[in-house]
Amino acid sequence: MLQDDKTNSATASHSERLHRVIPGGAHTYSRGDDQYPANAPQILERAKGATVWAADGRSFLDYGMALRAVSIGYSEPAINEAAIQGLEAGNNLTRASVIELEAAERLVDMIDSVDMVKFTKNGSTATSAAVKLARAYTGRDLVARCAQHPFFSYDDWFIGNTPITKGIPASAIEQTKSFAYNDIGSLERLIAEHPGQFACVILEPASTETPATFIEPDGREVNYLQQVEALCRKHGIVFILDEMITGFRWHLKGAQHVYGVTPDLCTFGKAMANGFSVAAVAGRRELMSLGSIDRVGQERLFLLSTTHGAEMCGLAAYLATMDFLERYDVVDHLWAYGADLQAAINAAAEHAGIAKHFYAAGPAVSPYYATVTGEGAPWMELRTLFAQEMIKQGVLMPWLALSYRHGEAELEKTREALAHAMEVCARGVAEGIDKYLIGPAIKPVFRRFN
């Protein structure tokens, strides 16, 4: 039996204490020490609006926004009040709750493709439930997933298709195949290589790229997602859109509405409840009802059965979040702020003379920034230096997640920080990054060895 190391933690750093009791030091790998520069706060204590406070007293304008889970702002009073009402109503009851019904009906009313919904607590559970439904519906095993979309689930069906295969059976690894976004030919070839074997195709509607537009032989203009939908229909494959990030950001009806597609199944999370733990798998009744119990004689599918899946504080926060999004036109604000932020980043990089190494791109509502070498390869040392210098200016920018509480004052603070950071990055590019970097470079999450 392994002996636990329970040494005295009185003089240990927060990082040391975290790693002693939590594998990875946090509950998602993207929060780990290896994803941040050495001067990043080791632990956070609280947050409000678009600001976070570290245990050491420092405060930061935040562009992480709880891994994109907070789209309005931290500790938003209207959302908190609704969640508290859910708590005071009992929070978790013996049978289905009134608020559970109201939340389900609200989602069905909002999203055109959805007839039924099952709530859960995280996105991994929702996407894995969608895959299970697809397999049950088709009687097939294989999953086709988009290679450019970084994360779908912590379950074996997805992680086995990354470099981190330790602990995953070979049979699970073999059941998931990859295709390229905006390249319908790659998916056509994959299906041709495994005829009649794919249960589902799963992808995000958009990530760093948006769907390209094509002209069909008959002259019709279609986008890439519409091509994927048509291909799935042709081959009897379940079409799954993972809207964890795009849902309630691109549009209140989802990115599927923006791009004119009707998935068989879709999954939501992140911006659903402004940081409260709510996710969902939803879709056509024909598939979702495989998990029903009111169809006498139907073979049972154990879809989702989670004690806390319909926790009332989370679902109350979801309903209040939807009200807030509608009342204050949050989606429009996110698109506008993102466009301004992209322009500010690119202007600062251009002014510093490093635009060929540093740029912001992607859909304005969910932009990204890239650091690349002269050959176009990812330059993690430059990314780390940039994050390090932004932290010195009081801005935590691991990626670009936007909220309603990012306003003019926050944009101006960001512009000032960018001017400083880009100047240091330019010196690093010219003289050597190591001269200015105070710790190790950020590493990719999906790598085989630590």
mmCIF file with all atom_site columns, C-alpha atoms in Angstrom, residues 33-40 380-385 387-388 433-434 437-443 450:
data_model
loop_
_atom_site.group_PDB
_atom_site.id
_atom_site.type_symbol
_atom_site.label_atom_id
_atom_site.label_alt_id
_atom_site.label_comp_id
_atom_site.label_asym_id
_atom_site.label_entity_id
_atom_site.label_seq_id
_atom_site.pdbx_PDB_ins_code
_atom_site.Cartn_x
_atom_site.Cartn_y
_atom_site.Cartn_z
_atom_site.occupancy
_atom_site.B_iso_or_equiv
_atom_site.pdbx_formal_charge
_atom_site.auth_seq_id
_atom_site.auth_comp_id
_atom_site.auth_asym_id
_atom_site.auth_atom_id
_atom_site.pdbx_PDB_model_num
ATOM 1  C CA . ASP A 1 33  ? 0.882  25.526 -13.150 1.00 0.00 ? 33  ASP A CA 1
ATOM 2  C CA . ASP A 1 34  ? 2.251  24.462 -16.542 1.00 0.00 ? 34  ASP A CA 1
ATOM 3  C CA . GLN A 1 35  ? -0.361 26.622 -18.291 1.00 0.00 ? 35  GLN A CA 1
ATOM 4  C CA . TYR A 1 36  ? 0.849  29.898 -16.745 1.00 0.00 ? 36  TYR A CA 1
ATOM 5  C CA . PRO A 1 37  ? 4.073  31.893 -16.426 1.00 0.00 ? 37  PRO A CA 1
ATOM 6  C CA . ALA A 1 38  ? 6.025  31.751 -13.174 1.00 0.00 ? 38  ALA A CA 1
ATOM 7  C CA . ASN A 1 39  ? 4.700  35.097 -11.912 1.00 0.00 ? 39  ASN A CA 1
ATOM 8  C CA . ALA A 1 40  ? 1.033  34.076 -12.234 1.00 0.00 ? 40  ALA A CA 1
ATOM 9  C CA . MET A 1 380 ? 5.272  28.856 -26.558 1.00 0.00 ? 380 MET A CA 1
ATOM 10 C CA . GLU A 1 381 ? 8.170  30.859 -25.117 1.00 0.00 ? 381 GLU A CA 1
ATOM 11 C CA . LEU A 1 382 ? 6.832  34.057 -26.695 1.00 0.00 ? 382 LEU A CA 1
ATOM 12 C CA . ARG A 1 383 ? 3.320  33.259 -25.464 1.00 0.00 ? 383 ARG A CA 1
ATOM 13 C CA . THR A 1 384 ? 4.686  32.774 -21.955 1.00 0.00 ? 384 THR A CA 1
ATOM 14 C CA . LEU A 1 385 ? 6.614  36.046 -22.072 1.00 0.00 ? 385 LEU A CA 1
ATOM 15 C CA . ALA A 1 387 ? 1.380  36.390 -20.403 1.00 0.00 ? 387 ALA A CA 1
ATOM 16 C CA . GLN A 1 388 ? 4.136  37.168 -17.897 1.00 0.00 ? 388 GLN A CA 1
ATOM 17 C CA . ILE A 1 433 ? 13.180 35.254 -25.218 1.00 0.00 ? 433 ILE A CA 1
ATOM 18 C CA . ASP A 1 434 ? 15.208 33.585 -22.443 1.00 0.00 ? 434 ASP A CA 1
ATOM 19 C CA . LEU A 1 437 ? 11.510 35.039 -19.292 1.00 0.00 ? 437 LEU A CA 1
ATOM 20 C CA . ILE A 1 438 ? 11.579 34.460 -15.527 1.00 0.00 ? 438 ILE A CA 1
ATOM 21 C CA . GLY A 1 439 ? 10.475 30.821 -15.528 1.00 0.00 ? 439 GLY A CA 1
ATOM 22 C CA . PRO A 1 440 ? 9.690  27.823 -17.737 1.00 0.00 ? 440 PRO A CA 1
ATOM 23 C CA . ALA A 1 441 ? 7.567  28.118 -20.858 1.00 0.00 ? 441 ALA A CA 1
ATOM 24 C CA . ILE A 1 442 ? 3.914  27.143 -20.928 1.00 0.00 ? 442 ILE A CA 1
ATOM 25 C CA . LYS A 1 443 ? 3.368  23.588 -22.192 1.00 0.00 ? 443 LYS A CA 1
ATOM 26 C CA . ASN A 1 450 ? 5.124  15.831 -18.154 1.00 0.00 ? 450 ASN A CA 1
#
